[in-house]
Coordinates of C-alpha atoms and ligand atoms in Angstrom, one line a residue:
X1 CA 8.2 40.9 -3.8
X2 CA 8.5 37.3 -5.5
X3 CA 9.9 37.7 -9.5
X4 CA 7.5 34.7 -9.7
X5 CA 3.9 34.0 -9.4
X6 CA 4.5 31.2 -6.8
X7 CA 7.0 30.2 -4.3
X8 CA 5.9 26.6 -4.8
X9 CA 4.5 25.5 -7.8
X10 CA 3.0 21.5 -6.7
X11 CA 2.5 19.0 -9.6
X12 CA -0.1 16.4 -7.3
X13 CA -2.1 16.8 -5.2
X14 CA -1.9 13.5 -3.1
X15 CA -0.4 12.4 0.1
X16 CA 3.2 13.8 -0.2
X17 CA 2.3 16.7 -2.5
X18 CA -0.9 17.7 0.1
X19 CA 1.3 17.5 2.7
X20 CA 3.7 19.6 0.8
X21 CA 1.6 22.5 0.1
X22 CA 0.3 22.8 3.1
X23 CA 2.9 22.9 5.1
X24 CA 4.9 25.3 3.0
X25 CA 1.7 27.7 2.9
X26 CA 1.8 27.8 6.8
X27 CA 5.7 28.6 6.7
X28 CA 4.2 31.6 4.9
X29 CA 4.8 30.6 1.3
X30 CA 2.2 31.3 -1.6
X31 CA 1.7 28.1 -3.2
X32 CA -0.2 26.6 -5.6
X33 CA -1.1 22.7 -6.5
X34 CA -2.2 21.5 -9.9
X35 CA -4.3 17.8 -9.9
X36 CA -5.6 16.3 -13.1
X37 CA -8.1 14.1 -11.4
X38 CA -9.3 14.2 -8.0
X39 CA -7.8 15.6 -4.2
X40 CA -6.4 12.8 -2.2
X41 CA -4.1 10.7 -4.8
X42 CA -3.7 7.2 -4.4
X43 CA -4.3 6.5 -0.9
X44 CA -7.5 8.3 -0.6
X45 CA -9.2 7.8 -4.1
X46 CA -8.0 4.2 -5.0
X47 CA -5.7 2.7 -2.9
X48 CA -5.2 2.8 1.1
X49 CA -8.8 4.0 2.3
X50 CA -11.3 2.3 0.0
X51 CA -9.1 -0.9 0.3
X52 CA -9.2 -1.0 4.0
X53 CA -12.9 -0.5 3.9
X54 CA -13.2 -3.5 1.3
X55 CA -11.0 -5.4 4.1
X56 CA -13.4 -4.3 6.9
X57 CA -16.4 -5.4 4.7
X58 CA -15.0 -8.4 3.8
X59 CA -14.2 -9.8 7.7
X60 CA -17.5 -9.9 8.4
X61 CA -18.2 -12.6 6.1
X62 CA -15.9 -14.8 8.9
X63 CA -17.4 -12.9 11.8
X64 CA -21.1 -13.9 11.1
X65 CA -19.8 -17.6 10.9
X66 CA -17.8 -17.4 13.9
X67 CA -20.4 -15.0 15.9
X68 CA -22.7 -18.7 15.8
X69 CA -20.5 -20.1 18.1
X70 CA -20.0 -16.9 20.7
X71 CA -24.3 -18.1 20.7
X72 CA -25.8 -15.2 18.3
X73 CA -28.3 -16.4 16.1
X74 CA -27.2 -15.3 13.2
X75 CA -29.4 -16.3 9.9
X76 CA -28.0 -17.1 6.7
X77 CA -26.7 -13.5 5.1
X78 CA -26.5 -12.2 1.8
X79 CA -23.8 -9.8 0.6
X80 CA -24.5 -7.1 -1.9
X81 CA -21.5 -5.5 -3.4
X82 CA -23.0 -2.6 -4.6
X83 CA -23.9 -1.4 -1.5
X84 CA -20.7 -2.0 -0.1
X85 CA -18.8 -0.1 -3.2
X86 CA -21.4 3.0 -2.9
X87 CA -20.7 3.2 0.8
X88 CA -17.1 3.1 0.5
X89 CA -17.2 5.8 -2.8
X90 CA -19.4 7.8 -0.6
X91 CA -16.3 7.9 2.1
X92 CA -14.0 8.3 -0.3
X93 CA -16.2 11.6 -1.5
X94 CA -16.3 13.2 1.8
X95 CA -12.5 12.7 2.5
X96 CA -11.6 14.4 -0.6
X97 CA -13.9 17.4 0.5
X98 CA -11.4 16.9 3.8
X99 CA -8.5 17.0 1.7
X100 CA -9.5 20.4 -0.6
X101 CA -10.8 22.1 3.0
X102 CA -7.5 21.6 3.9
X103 CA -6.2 23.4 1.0
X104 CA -8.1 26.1 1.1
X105 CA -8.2 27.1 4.5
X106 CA -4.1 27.0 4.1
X107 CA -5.1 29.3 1.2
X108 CA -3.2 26.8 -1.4
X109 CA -4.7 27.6 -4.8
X110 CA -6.2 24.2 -6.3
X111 CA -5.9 24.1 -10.2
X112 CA -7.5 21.2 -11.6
X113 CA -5.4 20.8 -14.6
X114 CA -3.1 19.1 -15.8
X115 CA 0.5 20.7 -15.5
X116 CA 3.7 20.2 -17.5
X117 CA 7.4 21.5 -16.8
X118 CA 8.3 24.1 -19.4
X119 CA 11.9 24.8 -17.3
X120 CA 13.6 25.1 -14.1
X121 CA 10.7 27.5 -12.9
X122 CA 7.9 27.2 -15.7
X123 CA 4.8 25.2 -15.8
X124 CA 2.0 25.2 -18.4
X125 CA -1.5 24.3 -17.4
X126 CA -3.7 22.7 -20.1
X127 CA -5.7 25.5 -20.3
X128 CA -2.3 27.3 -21.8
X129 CA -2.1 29.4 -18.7
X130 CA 2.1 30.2 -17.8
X131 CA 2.9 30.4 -14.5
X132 CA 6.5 30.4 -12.8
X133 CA 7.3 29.4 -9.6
X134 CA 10.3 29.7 -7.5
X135 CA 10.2 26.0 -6.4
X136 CA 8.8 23.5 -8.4
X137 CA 7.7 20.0 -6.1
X138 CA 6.9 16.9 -8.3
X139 CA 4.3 14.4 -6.6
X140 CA 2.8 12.9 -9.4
X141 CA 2.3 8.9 -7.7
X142 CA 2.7 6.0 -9.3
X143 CA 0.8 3.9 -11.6
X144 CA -0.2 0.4 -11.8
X145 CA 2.0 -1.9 -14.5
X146 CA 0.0 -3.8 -17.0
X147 CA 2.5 -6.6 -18.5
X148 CA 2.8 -6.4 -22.3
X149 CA 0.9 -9.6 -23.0
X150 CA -1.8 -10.1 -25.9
X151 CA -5.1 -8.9 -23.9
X152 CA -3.8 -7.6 -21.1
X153 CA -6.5 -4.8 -22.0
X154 CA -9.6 -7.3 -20.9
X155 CA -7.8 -7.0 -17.0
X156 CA -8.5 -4.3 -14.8
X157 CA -6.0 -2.8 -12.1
X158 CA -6.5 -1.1 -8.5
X159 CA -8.0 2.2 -10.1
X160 CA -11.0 0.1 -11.8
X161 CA -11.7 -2.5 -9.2
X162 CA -13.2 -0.3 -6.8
X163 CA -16.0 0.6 -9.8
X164 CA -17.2 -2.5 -10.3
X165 CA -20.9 -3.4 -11.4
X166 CA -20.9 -6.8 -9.8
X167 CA -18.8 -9.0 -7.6
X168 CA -16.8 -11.2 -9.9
X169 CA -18.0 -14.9 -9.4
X170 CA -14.6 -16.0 -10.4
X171 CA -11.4 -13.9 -10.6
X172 CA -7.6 -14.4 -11.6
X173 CA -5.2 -12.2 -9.9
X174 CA -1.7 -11.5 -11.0
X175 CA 1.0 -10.4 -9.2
X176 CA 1.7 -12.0 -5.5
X177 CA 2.9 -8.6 -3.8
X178 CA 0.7 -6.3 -1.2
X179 CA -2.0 -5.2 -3.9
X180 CA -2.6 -9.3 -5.3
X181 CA -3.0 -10.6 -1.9
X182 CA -5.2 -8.1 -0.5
X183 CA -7.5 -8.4 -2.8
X184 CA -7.4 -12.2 -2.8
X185 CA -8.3 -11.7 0.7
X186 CA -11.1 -9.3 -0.2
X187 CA -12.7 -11.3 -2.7
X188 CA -12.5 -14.7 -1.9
X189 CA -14.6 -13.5 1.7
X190 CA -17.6 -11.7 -0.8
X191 CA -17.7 -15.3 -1.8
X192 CA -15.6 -15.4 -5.4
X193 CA -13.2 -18.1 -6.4
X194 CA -10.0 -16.2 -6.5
X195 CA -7.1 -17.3 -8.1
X196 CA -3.5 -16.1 -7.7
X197 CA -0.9 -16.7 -10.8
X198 CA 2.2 -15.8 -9.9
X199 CA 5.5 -15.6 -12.5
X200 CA 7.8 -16.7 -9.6
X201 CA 7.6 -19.0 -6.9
X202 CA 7.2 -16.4 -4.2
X203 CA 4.8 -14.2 -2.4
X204 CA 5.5 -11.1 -0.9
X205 CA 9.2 -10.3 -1.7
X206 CA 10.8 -8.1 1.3
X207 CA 8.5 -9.8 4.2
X208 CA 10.1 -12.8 6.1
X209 CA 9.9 -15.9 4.6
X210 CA 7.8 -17.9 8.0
X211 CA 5.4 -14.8 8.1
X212 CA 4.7 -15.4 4.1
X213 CA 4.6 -19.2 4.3
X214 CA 2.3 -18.6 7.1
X215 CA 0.1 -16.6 4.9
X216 CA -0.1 -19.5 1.7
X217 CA -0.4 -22.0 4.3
X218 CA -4.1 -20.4 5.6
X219 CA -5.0 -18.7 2.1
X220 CA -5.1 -22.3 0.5
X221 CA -6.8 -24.0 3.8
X222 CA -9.3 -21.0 3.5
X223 CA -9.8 -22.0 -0.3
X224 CA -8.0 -19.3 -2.6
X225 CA -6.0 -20.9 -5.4
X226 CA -2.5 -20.6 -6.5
X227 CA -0.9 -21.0 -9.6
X228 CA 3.1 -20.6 -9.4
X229 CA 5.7 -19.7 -11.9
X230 CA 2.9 -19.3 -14.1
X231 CA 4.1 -17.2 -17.8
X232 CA 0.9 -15.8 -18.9
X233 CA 0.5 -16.3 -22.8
X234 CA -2.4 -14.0 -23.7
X235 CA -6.0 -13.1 -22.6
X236 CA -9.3 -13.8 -24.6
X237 CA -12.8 -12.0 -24.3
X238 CA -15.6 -14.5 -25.4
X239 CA -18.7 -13.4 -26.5
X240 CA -20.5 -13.7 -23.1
X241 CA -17.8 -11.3 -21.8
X242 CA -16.0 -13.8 -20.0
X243 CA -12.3 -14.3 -20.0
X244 CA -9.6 -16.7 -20.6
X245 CA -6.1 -16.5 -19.2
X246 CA -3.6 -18.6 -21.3
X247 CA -0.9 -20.0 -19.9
X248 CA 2.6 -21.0 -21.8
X249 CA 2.4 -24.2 -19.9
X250 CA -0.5 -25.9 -17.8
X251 CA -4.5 -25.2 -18.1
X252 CA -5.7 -22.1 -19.3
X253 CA -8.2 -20.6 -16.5
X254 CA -11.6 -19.2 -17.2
X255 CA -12.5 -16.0 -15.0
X256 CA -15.2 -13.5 -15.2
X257 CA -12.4 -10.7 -14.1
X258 CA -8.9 -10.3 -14.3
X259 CA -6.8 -8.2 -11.8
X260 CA -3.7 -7.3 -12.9
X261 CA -1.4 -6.7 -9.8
X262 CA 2.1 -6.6 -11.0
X263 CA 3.3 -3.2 -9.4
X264 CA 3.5 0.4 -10.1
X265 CA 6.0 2.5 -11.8
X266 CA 6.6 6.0 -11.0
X267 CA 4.3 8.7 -13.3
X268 CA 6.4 10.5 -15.2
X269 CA 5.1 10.4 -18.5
X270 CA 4.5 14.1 -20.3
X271 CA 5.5 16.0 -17.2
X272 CA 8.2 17.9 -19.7
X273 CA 10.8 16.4 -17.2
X274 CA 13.6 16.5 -19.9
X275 CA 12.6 20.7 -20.4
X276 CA 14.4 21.5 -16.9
X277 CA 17.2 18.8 -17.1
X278 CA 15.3 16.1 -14.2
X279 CA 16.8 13.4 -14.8
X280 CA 15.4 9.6 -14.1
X281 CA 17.3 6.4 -12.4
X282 CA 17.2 2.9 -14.6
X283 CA 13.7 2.3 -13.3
X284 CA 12.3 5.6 -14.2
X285 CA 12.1 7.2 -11.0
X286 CA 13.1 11.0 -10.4
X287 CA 16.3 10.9 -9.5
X288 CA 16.6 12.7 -5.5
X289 CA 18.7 13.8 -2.9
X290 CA 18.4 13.3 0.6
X291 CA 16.2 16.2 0.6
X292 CA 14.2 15.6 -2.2
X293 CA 15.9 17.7 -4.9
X294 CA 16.3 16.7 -8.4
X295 CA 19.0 17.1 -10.5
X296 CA 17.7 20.5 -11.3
X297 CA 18.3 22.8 -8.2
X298 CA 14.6 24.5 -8.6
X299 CA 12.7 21.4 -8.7
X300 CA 12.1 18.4 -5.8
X301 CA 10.0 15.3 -5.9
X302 CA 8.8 13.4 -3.5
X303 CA 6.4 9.9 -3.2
X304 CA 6.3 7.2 -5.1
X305 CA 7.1 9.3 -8.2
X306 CA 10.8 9.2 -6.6
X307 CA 10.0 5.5 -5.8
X308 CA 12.0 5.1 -3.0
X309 CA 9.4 3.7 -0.4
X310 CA 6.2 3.3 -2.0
X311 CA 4.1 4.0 1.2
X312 CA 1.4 7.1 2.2
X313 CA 3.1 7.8 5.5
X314 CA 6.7 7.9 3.8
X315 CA 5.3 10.3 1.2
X316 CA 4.2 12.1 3.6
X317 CA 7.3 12.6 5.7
X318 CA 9.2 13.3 2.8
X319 CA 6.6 16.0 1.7
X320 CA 6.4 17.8 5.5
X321 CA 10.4 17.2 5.1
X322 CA 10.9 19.5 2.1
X323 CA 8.5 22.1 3.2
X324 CA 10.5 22.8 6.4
X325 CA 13.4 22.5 4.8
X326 CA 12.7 25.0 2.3
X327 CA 10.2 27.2 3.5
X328 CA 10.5 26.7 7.4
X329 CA 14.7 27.5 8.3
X330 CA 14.0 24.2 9.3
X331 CA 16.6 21.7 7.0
X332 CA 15.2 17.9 7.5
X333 CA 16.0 14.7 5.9
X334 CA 13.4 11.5 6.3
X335 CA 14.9 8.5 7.9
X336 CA 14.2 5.7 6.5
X337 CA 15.4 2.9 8.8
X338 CA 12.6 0.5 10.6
X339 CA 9.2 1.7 8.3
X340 CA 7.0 -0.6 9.6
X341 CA 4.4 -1.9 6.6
X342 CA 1.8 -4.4 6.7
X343 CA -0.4 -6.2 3.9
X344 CA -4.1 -6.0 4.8
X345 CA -4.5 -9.4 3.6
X346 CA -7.0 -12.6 5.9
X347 CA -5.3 -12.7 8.1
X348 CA -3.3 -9.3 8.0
X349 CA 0.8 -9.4 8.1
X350 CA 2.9 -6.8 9.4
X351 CA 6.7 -6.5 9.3
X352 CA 8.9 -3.8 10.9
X353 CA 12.9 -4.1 11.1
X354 CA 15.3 -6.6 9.6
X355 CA 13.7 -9.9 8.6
X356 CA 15.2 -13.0 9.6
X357 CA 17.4 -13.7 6.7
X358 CA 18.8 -10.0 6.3
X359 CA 19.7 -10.0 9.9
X360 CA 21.6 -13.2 9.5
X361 CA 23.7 -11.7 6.4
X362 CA 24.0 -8.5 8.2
X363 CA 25.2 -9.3 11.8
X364 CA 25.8 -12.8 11.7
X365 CA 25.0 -14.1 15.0
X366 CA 20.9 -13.4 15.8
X367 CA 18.6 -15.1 17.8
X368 CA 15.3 -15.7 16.6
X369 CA 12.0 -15.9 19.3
X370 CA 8.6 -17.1 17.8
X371 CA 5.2 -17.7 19.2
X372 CA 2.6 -19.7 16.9
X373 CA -0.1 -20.4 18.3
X374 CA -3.7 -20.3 18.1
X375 CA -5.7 -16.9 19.0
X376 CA -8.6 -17.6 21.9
X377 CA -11.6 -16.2 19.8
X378 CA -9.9 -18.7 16.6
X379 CA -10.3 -21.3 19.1
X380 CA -13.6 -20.9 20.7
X381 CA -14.9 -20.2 16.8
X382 CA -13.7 -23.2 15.7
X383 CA -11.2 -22.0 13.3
X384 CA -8.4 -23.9 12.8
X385 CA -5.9 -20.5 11.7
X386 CA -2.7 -19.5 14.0
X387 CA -0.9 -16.7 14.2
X388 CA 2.8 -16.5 14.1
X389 CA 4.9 -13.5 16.2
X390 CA 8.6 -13.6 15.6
X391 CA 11.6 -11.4 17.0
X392 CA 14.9 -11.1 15.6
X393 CA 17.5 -10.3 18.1
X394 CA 21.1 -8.9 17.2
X395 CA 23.0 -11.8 19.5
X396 CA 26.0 -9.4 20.5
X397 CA 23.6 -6.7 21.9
X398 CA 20.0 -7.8 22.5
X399 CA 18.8 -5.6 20.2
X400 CA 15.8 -6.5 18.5
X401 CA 16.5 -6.1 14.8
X402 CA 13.3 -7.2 13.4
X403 CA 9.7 -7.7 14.4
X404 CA 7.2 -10.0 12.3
X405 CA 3.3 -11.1 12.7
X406 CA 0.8 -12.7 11.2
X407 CA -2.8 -12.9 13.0
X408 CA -5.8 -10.9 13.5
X409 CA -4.9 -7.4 14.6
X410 CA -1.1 -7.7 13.3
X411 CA -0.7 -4.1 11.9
X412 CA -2.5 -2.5 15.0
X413 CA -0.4 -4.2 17.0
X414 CA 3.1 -3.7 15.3
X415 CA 2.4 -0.5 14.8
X416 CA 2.8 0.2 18.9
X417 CA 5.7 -2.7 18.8
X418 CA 7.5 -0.6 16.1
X419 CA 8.0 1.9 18.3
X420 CA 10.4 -0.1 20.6
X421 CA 11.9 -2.0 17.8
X422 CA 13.0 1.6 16.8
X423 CA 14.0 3.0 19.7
X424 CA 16.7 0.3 19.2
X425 CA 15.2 -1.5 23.0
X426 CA 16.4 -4.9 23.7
X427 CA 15.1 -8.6 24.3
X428 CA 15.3 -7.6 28.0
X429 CA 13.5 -4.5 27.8
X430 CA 10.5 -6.5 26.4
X431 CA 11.1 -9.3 28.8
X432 CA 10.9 -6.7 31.7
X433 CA 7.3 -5.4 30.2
X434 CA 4.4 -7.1 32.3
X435 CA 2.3 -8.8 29.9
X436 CA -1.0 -7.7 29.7
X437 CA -3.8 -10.6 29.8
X438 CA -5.4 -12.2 28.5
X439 CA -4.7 -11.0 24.8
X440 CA -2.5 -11.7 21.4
X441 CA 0.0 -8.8 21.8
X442 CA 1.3 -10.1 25.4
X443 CA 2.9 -12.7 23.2
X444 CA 5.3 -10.3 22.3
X445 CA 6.7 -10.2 25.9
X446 CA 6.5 -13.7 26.5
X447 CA 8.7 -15.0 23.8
X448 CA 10.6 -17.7 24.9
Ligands
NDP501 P1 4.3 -5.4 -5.4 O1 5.6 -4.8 -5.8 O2 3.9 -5.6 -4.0 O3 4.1 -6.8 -6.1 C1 4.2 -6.9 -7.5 C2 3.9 -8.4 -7.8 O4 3.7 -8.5 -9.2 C3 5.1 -9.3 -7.5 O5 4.6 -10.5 -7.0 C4 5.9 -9.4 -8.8 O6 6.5 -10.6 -8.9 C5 4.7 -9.4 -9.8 N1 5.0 -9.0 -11.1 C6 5.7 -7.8 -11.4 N2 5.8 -7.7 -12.8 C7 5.2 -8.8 -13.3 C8 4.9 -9.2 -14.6 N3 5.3 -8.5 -15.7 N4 4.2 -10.3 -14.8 C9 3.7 -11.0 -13.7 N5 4.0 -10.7 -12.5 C10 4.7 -9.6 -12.2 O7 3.2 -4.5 -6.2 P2 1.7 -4.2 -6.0 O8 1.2 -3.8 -7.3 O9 1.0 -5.2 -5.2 O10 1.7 -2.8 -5.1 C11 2.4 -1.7 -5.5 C12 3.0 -1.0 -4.4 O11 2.1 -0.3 -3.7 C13 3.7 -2.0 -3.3 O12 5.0 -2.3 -3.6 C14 3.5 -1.2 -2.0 O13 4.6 -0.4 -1.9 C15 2.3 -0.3 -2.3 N6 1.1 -0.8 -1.6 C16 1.1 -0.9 -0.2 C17 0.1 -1.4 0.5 C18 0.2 -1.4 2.0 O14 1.0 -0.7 2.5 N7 -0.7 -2.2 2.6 C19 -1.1 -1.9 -0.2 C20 -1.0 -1.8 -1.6 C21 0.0 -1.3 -2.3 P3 8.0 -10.8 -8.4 O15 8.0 -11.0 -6.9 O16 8.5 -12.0 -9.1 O17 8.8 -9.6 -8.8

């Protein structure tokens, strides 16, 4: 017998820590996960899953235009947000009912509390209830940053936009990273002038520099406004509930909403961290090993509260990781070389592998392949967008370091791509693949 209540004591119960628990219960362990709020964590409450919905929702705004051409007579169509947002809540309802049928069918018991770390194997529930666990696993997310500017309270971040009463006729969005340009994307097809203000010069830090210029290059034609190394000032409210966003230089901009998109910093705050000696890197991370331990031996975290890749799959990897290692005789480490990611913005990026300018300070010699061209249905629609494929080659070998596309379909179709890129195949190998026609992905074997 156990000298403690639990073998695993979870702190989060979303994507890593999910994973985690059940995983760990299967291996035979009794476990127990503690959530504040709701089953799912970011991903399935207010990040991943509602956004891609929004996304889906939001294409058809260019598909009814474009279906005109392929000869459907389509009318003139409204949009109505709400609908849209109670469908999409509705989804996001029955997943978490996936999520806690998960739990309890792996007989993981569910506290809905809030939990704090009393020591190496002590947590206290709000309720005051003690309990100890052998293993304590920390997956407690990450939360959006608000930048200390006067106002900043009249913006909303991702966990409110998916609430909203109404479409905003105009909004401002700050921040020009995954969350900013997805929802630019979003909005500006529901029909709202979107503008981006970004504090540097730069969209998309991380993805390669064509793919990004790409995307500015067809956000403006479609319409969405940019405002560069912009320094916000402060925020004002006017009676009518409107806002105005201040700038220290240029135009202040009027808005009915304000997005804040400006990244998300691991959630650490009140977990009685400092009680069991866990201790945080400069950005306020936990602090891990390769196998998710902290710097107290009893206690791991994993996701974005460790901040290493902030990314559902990786969480998830990292929580399945730990739970074999501890619990299964199984000792695992994640590997975290070619993660493919995309942005879900119009049109979608996707990246996997070195980008351009990495590869060139890493190996030197590369050879870079890149198709732009126009897809057949953007064509016979009429719209003028392209997409851009590119491969990075390591020169000496034929490896292909890096894959990056923009276009319709780019994450589905990287994701397959990905595979090869990490299997470490060469330029050959995709030269040798038949293409298969007529589509966008046989671009990828036809690079010249
Ligand atoms: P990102 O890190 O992608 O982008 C943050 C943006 O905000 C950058 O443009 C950054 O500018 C800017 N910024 C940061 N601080 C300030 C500030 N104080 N004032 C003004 N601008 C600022 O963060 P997101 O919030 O978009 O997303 C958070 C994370 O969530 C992502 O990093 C990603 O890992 C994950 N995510 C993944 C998605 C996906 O896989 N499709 C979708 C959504 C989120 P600068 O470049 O100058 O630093």
């Amino acid at each position: 017998m156990s000298d403690y209540d639990f073998d695993l004591f979870v702190i989060g119960a979303g994507s890593g820590g999910v994973r985690a628990s059940r995983v760990a219960a299967a291996h035979g362990a009794k476990v127990a996960v503690a959530e504040e709020y709701r089953v799912g964590g970011t991903c399935v409450i207010r990040g991943c899953v509602p956004k891609k919905l929004l996304v889906y929702g939001a294409h058809f705004a260019e598909d009814l235009k474009d279906a005109r051409r392929f000869g459907w007579n389509v009318p003139d169509c409204g949009f109505e947000w709400t609908t849209l947002r109670d469908n999409v809540l509705a989804d996001v309802d029955r997943l978490e009912g996936l999520y806690r049928n998960t739990l309890d069918n792996h007989k993981v018991e569910l506290i809905p509390e809030r939990a704090t770390i009393t020591g190496p194997h002590g947590v206290r529930l709000a309720s005051g209830r003690e309990v100890s666990a052998k293993y304590i696993l920390v997956s407690t997310g990450a939360w959006p940053i608000v930048p200390d500017i006067e106002g900043a309270e009249h913006g909303v971040t991702s966990n409110e936009v998916f609430h909203l009463d109404e479409c905003p006729k105009r909004i401002v969005i700050v921040g020009g990273g995954y969350i900013a340009n997805e929802f630019a994307g979003i909005f500006h097809q529901f029909g709202s002038h979107v503008t981006m203000v970004n504090r540097s010069g730069t969209l998309l830090r991380g993805y390669d520099a064509q793919i990004r210029d790409r995307l500015l290059q067809i956000s403006t034609m479609k319409g969405i406004n940019f405002r560069f190394n912009a320094e916000m000032e402060k925020i004002e409210k006017k009676e009518d509930g409107t806002l105005t966003v201040r700038f220290k230089s240029g135009d202040p901009i009027a808005c009915d909403l304000l997005l804040f998109a400006t990244g998300r910093r691991p959630h650490v705050e009140g977990l009685g961290l400092e009680n069991a000696g866990v201790e945080l890197s400069d950005k306020g991370a936990i602090k891990v090993d390769d196998y998710s331990r902290t710097s107290c031996e009893s206690i791991y975290a994993v996701g974005d509260v460790t901040d290493r890749m902030q990314l559902t799959p990786v969480a998830i990897r990292e929580g399945h990781a730990f739970a074999d290692t501890l619990f299964g005789d199984n000792p695992r480490t994640v590997d975290y070389a070619c993660v493919p990611s995309a942005v879900f913005s119009h049109p979608p990026l996707a990246g996997v592998g070195m980008t351009e300018a990495e590869a060139r300070n890493k190996l030197g010699t590369v050879k870079i392949y890149t198709s732009d061209f126009r897809p057949m249905k953007n064509v016979l629609a009429g719209r003028d967008e392209r997409a851009l494929y590119k491969m990075v080659v390591d020169a000496t070998t034929d490896r292909v370091v890096g894959l990056h596309m923009i276009g319709p379909d780019a994450p589905e179709i990287l994701q397959a791509a990905a595979i090869a890129v990490k299997a470490g195949l060469t330029k050959q190998a995709f030269d040798d693949t038949v293409a298969l026609h007529p589509s966008m992905a046989e671009e990828l074997v036809l690079l010249k």
